[in-house]
Amino acid sequence: TYRIVLEGVQTEGKIIENRQRVPFAIQLGDADMAPVVQFRTTSGQTITYHSSDFSSPVAYQVGQPVRVWYLPDNPQQATLNGKNAWLFPT
């Protein structure tokens, strides 16, 4: 994540959905959700990024704008709001 923020391109994306960790998790009372974001690259390509940062309660609302950083040579390598960008390995 640190590399993506450091070397990547920043843009604005939009939350298009929140997906459950496990489809039947809500029935079990575990509603961990991760955002799905859509954004455009500088070349105009539309990317749908599926975050692996699950949380409960939901961290983002559908339709909410968010900052996204992505690697120009691989836009699927992305991160939201620089999340965890400043955590260094010990």
Short mmCIF file of N, CA, C and O in Angstrom, two decimals:
data_model
loop_
_atom_site.label_atom_id
_atom_site.label_comp_id
_atom_site.label_asym_id
_atom_site.label_seq_id
_atom_site.Cartn_x
_atom_site.Cartn_y
_atom_site.Cartn_z
N THR A 1 0.82 -1.19 0.00
CA THR A 1 0.00 0.00 0.00
C THR A 1 0.86 1.25 0.00
O THR A 1 0.56 2.21 -0.69
N TYR A 2 1.93 1.22 0.76
CA TYR A 2 2.84 2.38 0.82
C TYR A 2 3.35 2.71 -0.57
O TYR A 2 3.37 3.86 -0.98
N ARG A 3 3.75 1.68 -1.33
CA ARG A 3 4.27 1.89 -2.69
C ARG A 3 3.19 2.49 -3.60
O ARG A 3 3.47 3.37 -4.41
N ILE A 4 1.96 2.04 -3.45
CA ILE A 4 0.88 2.55 -4.29
C ILE A 4 0.68 4.04 -4.04
O ILE A 4 0.54 4.82 -4.98
N VAL A 5 0.67 4.45 -2.78
CA VAL A 5 0.49 5.87 -2.46
C VAL A 5 1.70 6.67 -2.91
O VAL A 5 1.58 7.76 -3.46
N LEU A 6 2.89 6.12 -2.70
CA LEU A 6 4.12 6.83 -3.02
C LEU A 6 4.32 6.99 -4.53
O LEU A 6 4.67 8.07 -5.00
N GLU A 7 4.08 5.92 -5.31
CA GLU A 7 4.35 5.92 -6.74
C GLU A 7 3.10 6.04 -7.61
O GLU A 7 3.21 6.22 -8.82
N GLY A 8 1.93 5.92 -6.99
CA GLY A 8 0.70 5.86 -7.76
C GLY A 8 0.12 7.20 -8.14
O GLY A 8 0.64 8.26 -7.81
N VAL A 9 -1.00 7.12 -8.82
CA VAL A 9 -1.75 8.29 -9.27
C VAL A 9 -2.97 8.42 -8.37
O VAL A 9 -3.65 7.43 -8.08
N GLN A 10 -3.24 9.62 -7.93
CA GLN A 10 -4.42 9.86 -7.09
C GLN A 10 -5.57 10.33 -7.96
O GLN A 10 -5.39 11.14 -8.87
N THR A 11 -6.76 9.81 -7.68
CA THR A 11 -7.96 10.23 -8.39
C THR A 11 -9.14 10.11 -7.44
O THR A 11 -8.99 9.68 -6.30
N GLU A 12 -10.31 10.46 -7.92
CA GLU A 12 -11.51 10.29 -7.11
C GLU A 12 -12.33 9.15 -7.69
O GLU A 12 -12.50 9.04 -8.90
N GLY A 13 -12.82 8.32 -6.81
CA GLY A 13 -13.70 7.23 -7.20
C GLY A 13 -15.01 7.35 -6.46
O GLY A 13 -15.22 8.27 -5.67
N LYS A 14 -15.91 6.41 -6.74
CA LYS A 14 -17.21 6.40 -6.09
C LYS A 14 -17.50 4.98 -5.61
O LYS A 14 -17.28 4.01 -6.35
N ILE A 15 -18.01 4.87 -4.40
CA ILE A 15 -18.42 3.56 -3.87
C ILE A 15 -19.67 3.13 -4.64
O ILE A 15 -20.66 3.86 -4.67
N ILE A 16 -19.58 1.96 -5.26
CA ILE A 16 -20.74 1.49 -6.03
C ILE A 16 -21.48 0.36 -5.32
O ILE A 16 -22.62 0.06 -5.67
N GLU A 17 -20.83 -0.26 -4.34
CA GLU A 17 -21.50 -1.27 -3.51
C GLU A 17 -20.60 -1.64 -2.35
O GLU A 17 -19.42 -1.30 -2.32
N ASN A 18 -21.19 -2.33 -1.38
CA ASN A 18 -20.44 -2.94 -0.28
C ASN A 18 -20.73 -4.43 -0.36
O ASN A 18 -21.89 -4.83 -0.44
N ARG A 19 -19.67 -5.22 -0.37
CA ARG A 19 -19.88 -6.66 -0.51
C ARG A 19 -19.57 -7.37 0.81
O ARG A 19 -18.69 -6.95 1.57
N GLN A 20 -20.29 -8.44 1.07
CA GLN A 20 -20.10 -9.22 2.29
C GLN A 20 -18.91 -10.14 2.14
O GLN A 20 -18.63 -10.65 1.06
N ARG A 21 -18.23 -10.38 3.26
CA ARG A 21 -17.12 -11.32 3.28
C ARG A 21 -17.59 -12.71 2.87
O ARG A 21 -16.99 -13.38 2.07
N VAL A 22 -18.69 -13.13 3.45
CA VAL A 22 -19.29 -14.43 3.15
C VAL A 22 -20.75 -14.16 2.83
O VAL A 22 -21.43 -13.48 3.60
N PRO A 23 -21.28 -14.65 1.70
CA PRO A 23 -22.64 -14.32 1.30
C PRO A 23 -23.70 -14.55 2.36
O PRO A 23 -24.64 -13.80 2.48
N PHE A 24 -23.57 -15.58 3.16
CA PHE A 24 -24.60 -15.86 4.17
C PHE A 24 -24.22 -15.31 5.54
O PHE A 24 -24.88 -15.59 6.52
N ALA A 25 -23.18 -14.49 5.61
CA ALA A 25 -22.69 -14.00 6.90
C ALA A 25 -23.73 -13.20 7.66
O ALA A 25 -23.80 -13.26 8.88
N ILE A 26 -24.56 -12.46 6.93
CA ILE A 26 -25.54 -11.62 7.62
C ILE A 26 -26.53 -12.48 8.41
O ILE A 26 -27.00 -12.08 9.46
N GLN A 27 -26.81 -13.69 7.92
CA GLN A 27 -27.70 -14.59 8.63
C GLN A 27 -27.06 -15.07 9.93
O GLN A 27 -27.75 -15.41 10.88
N LEU A 28 -25.74 -15.09 9.96
CA LEU A 28 -25.02 -15.54 11.15
C LEU A 28 -24.69 -14.38 12.09
O LEU A 28 -24.07 -14.57 13.11
N GLY A 29 -25.10 -13.18 11.71
CA GLY A 29 -24.84 -12.01 12.54
C GLY A 29 -23.48 -11.38 12.31
O GLY A 29 -23.09 -10.48 13.03
N ASP A 30 -22.75 -11.81 11.29
CA ASP A 30 -21.44 -11.26 10.98
C ASP A 30 -21.55 -10.51 9.66
O ASP A 30 -21.57 -11.11 8.60
N ALA A 31 -21.64 -9.17 9.74
CA ALA A 31 -21.89 -8.38 8.54
C ALA A 31 -20.64 -7.63 8.07
O ALA A 31 -20.74 -6.47 7.69
N ASP A 32 -19.47 -8.26 8.13
CA ASP A 32 -18.27 -7.60 7.62
C ASP A 32 -18.45 -7.28 6.14
O ASP A 32 -18.82 -8.15 5.36
N MET A 33 -18.17 -6.02 5.80
CA MET A 33 -18.37 -5.56 4.43
C MET A 33 -17.11 -4.87 3.92
O MET A 33 -16.36 -4.30 4.70
N ALA A 34 -16.89 -4.95 2.61
CA ALA A 34 -15.78 -4.26 1.97
C ALA A 34 -16.32 -3.46 0.80
O ALA A 34 -17.22 -3.90 0.08
N PRO A 35 -15.76 -2.27 0.58
CA PRO A 35 -16.27 -1.43 -0.51
C PRO A 35 -15.81 -1.89 -1.89
O PRO A 35 -14.73 -2.45 -2.05
N VAL A 36 -16.65 -1.62 -2.87
CA VAL A 36 -16.32 -1.78 -4.28
C VAL A 36 -16.37 -0.38 -4.88
O VAL A 36 -17.36 0.33 -4.72
N VAL A 37 -15.26 0.01 -5.51
CA VAL A 37 -15.11 1.39 -5.98
C VAL A 37 -14.93 1.41 -7.49
O VAL A 37 -14.25 0.55 -8.05
N GLN A 38 -15.52 2.39 -8.12
CA GLN A 38 -15.30 2.59 -9.55
C GLN A 38 -14.59 3.93 -9.73
O GLN A 38 -14.96 4.93 -9.09
N PHE A 39 -13.56 3.93 -10.58
CA PHE A 39 -12.82 5.16 -10.86
C PHE A 39 -12.28 5.12 -12.28
O PHE A 39 -12.28 4.08 -12.92
N ARG A 40 -11.84 6.27 -12.76
CA ARG A 40 -11.25 6.39 -14.10
C ARG A 40 -9.77 6.67 -13.98
O ARG A 40 -9.35 7.46 -13.15
N THR A 41 -9.01 6.03 -14.86
CA THR A 41 -7.58 6.28 -14.91
C THR A 41 -7.33 7.54 -15.74
O THR A 41 -8.25 8.06 -16.38
N THR A 42 -6.09 8.01 -15.74
CA THR A 42 -5.75 9.20 -16.54
C THR A 42 -5.95 8.94 -18.03
O THR A 42 -6.15 9.88 -18.79
N SER A 43 -5.92 7.67 -18.45
CA SER A 43 -6.14 7.35 -19.86
C SER A 43 -7.63 7.18 -20.19
O SER A 43 -7.99 6.87 -21.32
N GLY A 44 -8.50 7.33 -19.18
CA GLY A 44 -9.94 7.24 -19.41
C GLY A 44 -10.53 5.87 -19.19
O GLY A 44 -11.74 5.67 -19.37
N GLN A 45 -9.72 4.90 -18.79
CA GLN A 45 -10.20 3.54 -18.54
C GLN A 45 -11.01 3.51 -17.24
O GLN A 45 -10.59 4.06 -16.22
N THR A 46 -12.18 2.87 -17.26
CA THR A 46 -12.99 2.72 -16.06
C THR A 46 -12.56 1.44 -15.35
O THR A 46 -12.54 0.37 -15.95
N ILE A 47 -12.23 1.58 -14.08
CA ILE A 47 -11.76 0.45 -13.26
C ILE A 47 -12.74 0.22 -12.12
O ILE A 47 -13.21 1.17 -11.50
N THR A 48 -13.04 -1.04 -11.86
CA THR A 48 -13.81 -1.42 -10.69
C THR A 48 -12.85 -2.15 -9.75
O THR A 48 -12.30 -3.19 -10.10
N TYR A 49 -12.64 -1.55 -8.59
CA TYR A 49 -11.69 -2.07 -7.60
C TYR A 49 -12.46 -2.67 -6.43
O TYR A 49 -13.30 -2.01 -5.82
N HIS A 50 -12.16 -3.92 -6.11
CA HIS A 50 -12.78 -4.63 -4.98
C HIS A 50 -11.81 -4.60 -3.82
O HIS A 50 -10.82 -5.35 -3.82
N SER A 51 -12.08 -3.76 -2.84
CA SER A 51 -11.21 -3.64 -1.68
C SER A 51 -11.26 -4.93 -0.85
O SER A 51 -12.29 -5.60 -0.79
N SER A 52 -10.16 -5.24 -0.20
CA SER A 52 -10.13 -6.40 0.69
C SER A 52 -10.12 -5.94 2.15
O SER A 52 -9.87 -6.73 3.05
N ASP A 53 -10.42 -4.67 2.38
CA ASP A 53 -10.50 -4.12 3.73
C ASP A 53 -11.93 -4.22 4.24
O ASP A 53 -12.75 -3.34 4.02
N PHE A 54 -12.21 -5.33 4.92
CA PHE A 54 -13.55 -5.58 5.46
C PHE A 54 -13.70 -4.88 6.81
O PHE A 54 -12.74 -4.81 7.58
N SER A 55 -14.91 -4.39 7.08
CA SER A 55 -15.17 -3.77 8.37
C SER A 55 -16.63 -3.94 8.75
O SER A 55 -17.49 -4.19 7.92
N SER A 56 -16.86 -3.82 10.03
CA SER A 56 -18.21 -3.81 10.56
C SER A 56 -18.21 -2.83 11.72
O SER A 56 -17.40 -2.98 12.63
N PRO A 57 -18.98 -1.78 11.66
CA PRO A 57 -19.98 -1.47 10.65
C PRO A 57 -19.34 -1.04 9.33
O PRO A 57 -18.13 -0.83 9.26
N VAL A 58 -20.18 -0.86 8.33
CA VAL A 58 -19.74 -0.47 6.99
C VAL A 58 -18.99 0.86 7.07
O VAL A 58 -19.46 1.82 7.68
N ALA A 59 -17.80 0.92 6.45
CA ALA A 59 -16.97 2.13 6.51
C ALA A 59 -17.39 3.17 5.48
O ALA A 59 -17.13 4.36 5.67
N TYR A 60 -18.01 2.75 4.38
CA TYR A 60 -18.38 3.66 3.29
C TYR A 60 -19.81 3.42 2.88
O TYR A 60 -20.30 2.29 2.93
N GLN A 61 -20.47 4.46 2.41
CA GLN A 61 -21.84 4.36 1.92
C GLN A 61 -21.83 4.37 0.39
O GLN A 61 -21.01 5.05 -0.23
N VAL A 62 -22.75 3.63 -0.21
CA VAL A 62 -22.88 3.61 -1.67
C VAL A 62 -23.14 5.03 -2.16
O VAL A 62 -23.95 5.77 -1.59
N GLY A 63 -22.40 5.42 -3.20
CA GLY A 63 -22.50 6.76 -3.76
C GLY A 63 -21.49 7.73 -3.19
O GLY A 63 -21.29 8.82 -3.72
N GLN A 64 -20.84 7.35 -2.11
CA GLN A 64 -19.86 8.23 -1.45
C GLN A 64 -18.61 8.38 -2.31
O GLN A 64 -18.06 7.40 -2.79
N PRO A 65 -18.13 9.61 -2.52
CA PRO A 65 -16.86 9.79 -3.23
C PRO A 65 -15.70 9.47 -2.29
O PRO A 65 -15.78 9.72 -1.09
N VAL A 66 -14.64 8.87 -2.84
CA VAL A 66 -13.45 8.53 -2.05
C VAL A 66 -12.20 8.80 -2.88
O VAL A 66 -12.23 8.74 -4.11
N ARG A 67 -11.11 9.10 -2.19
CA ARG A 67 -9.82 9.22 -2.87
C ARG A 67 -9.27 7.82 -3.12
O ARG A 67 -9.34 6.95 -2.25
N VAL A 68 -8.72 7.64 -4.30
CA VAL A 68 -8.15 6.35 -4.71
C VAL A 68 -6.76 6.62 -5.26
O VAL A 68 -6.55 7.58 -5.99
N TRP A 69 -5.80 5.78 -4.88
CA TRP A 69 -4.48 5.78 -5.50
C TRP A 69 -4.35 4.47 -6.25
O TRP A 69 -4.78 3.42 -5.76
N TYR A 70 -3.75 4.51 -7.45
CA TYR A 70 -3.55 3.28 -8.23
C TYR A 70 -2.21 3.37 -8.95
O TYR A 70 -1.67 4.45 -9.19
N LEU A 71 -1.69 2.20 -9.30
CA LEU A 71 -0.45 2.15 -10.07
C LEU A 71 -0.79 2.30 -11.55
O LEU A 71 -1.64 1.56 -12.06
N PRO A 72 -0.15 3.24 -12.25
CA PRO A 72 -0.48 3.48 -13.66
C PRO A 72 -0.32 2.24 -14.55
O PRO A 72 -1.08 2.05 -15.48
N ASP A 73 0.66 1.40 -14.24
CA ASP A 73 0.89 0.21 -15.07
C ASP A 73 -0.01 -0.96 -14.67
O ASP A 73 -0.06 -1.96 -15.38
N ASN A 74 -0.72 -0.84 -13.55
CA ASN A 74 -1.64 -1.89 -13.11
C ASN A 74 -2.72 -1.25 -12.23
O ASN A 74 -2.63 -1.31 -11.01
N PRO A 75 -3.74 -0.65 -12.83
CA PRO A 75 -4.75 0.08 -12.07
C PRO A 75 -5.53 -0.76 -11.05
O PRO A 75 -6.14 -0.21 -10.15
N GLN A 76 -5.50 -2.08 -11.20
CA GLN A 76 -6.17 -2.93 -10.20
C GLN A 76 -5.40 -2.93 -8.88
O GLN A 76 -5.94 -3.33 -7.85
N GLN A 77 -4.15 -2.50 -8.91
CA GLN A 77 -3.37 -2.33 -7.68
C GLN A 77 -3.72 -0.95 -7.16
O GLN A 77 -3.17 0.06 -7.60
N ALA A 78 -4.66 -0.89 -6.22
CA ALA A 78 -5.18 0.39 -5.74
C ALA A 78 -5.37 0.35 -4.24
O ALA A 78 -5.31 -0.71 -3.61
N THR A 79 -5.59 1.52 -3.68
CA THR A 79 -5.91 1.64 -2.26
C THR A 79 -6.81 2.86 -2.08
O THR A 79 -6.76 3.80 -2.86
N LEU A 80 -7.64 2.80 -1.04
CA LEU A 80 -8.56 3.90 -0.75
C LEU A 80 -7.99 4.80 0.33
O LEU A 80 -7.52 4.31 1.35
N ASN A 81 -8.07 6.09 0.10
CA ASN A 81 -7.68 7.07 1.11
C ASN A 81 -6.32 6.82 1.71
O ASN A 81 -6.05 7.20 2.84
N GLY A 82 -5.44 6.09 1.01
CA GLY A 82 -4.12 5.81 1.55
C GLY A 82 -4.17 4.91 2.77
O GLY A 82 -3.25 4.88 3.57
N LYS A 83 -5.26 4.15 2.90
CA LYS A 83 -5.45 3.31 4.07
C LYS A 83 -4.24 2.39 4.29
O LYS A 83 -3.80 1.72 3.37
N ASN A 84 -3.75 2.37 5.48
CA ASN A 84 -2.60 1.55 5.88
C ASN A 84 -1.30 1.94 5.17
O ASN A 84 -0.33 1.22 5.23
N ALA A 85 -1.29 3.08 4.51
CA ALA A 85 -0.12 3.46 3.74
C ALA A 85 1.08 3.77 4.61
O ALA A 85 2.22 3.65 4.18
N TRP A 86 0.86 4.16 5.83
CA TRP A 86 1.98 4.59 6.67
C TRP A 86 2.35 3.55 7.71
O TRP A 86 3.06 3.83 8.65
N LEU A 87 1.89 2.33 7.53
CA LEU A 87 2.30 1.24 8.42
C LEU A 87 3.52 0.58 7.83
O LEU A 87 3.48 -0.01 6.76
N PHE A 88 4.64 0.69 8.50
CA PHE A 88 5.89 0.12 8.01
C PHE A 88 6.14 -1.21 8.67
O PHE A 88 5.84 -1.39 9.85
N PRO A 89 6.72 -2.18 7.95
CA PRO A 89 7.07 -3.44 8.60
C PRO A 89 8.16 -3.19 9.64
O PRO A 89 9.01 -2.35 9.46
N THR A 90 8.09 -3.94 10.72
CA THR A 90 9.10 -3.78 11.76
C THR A 90 10.29 -4.68 11.53
O THR A 90 10.21 -5.68 10.88
#
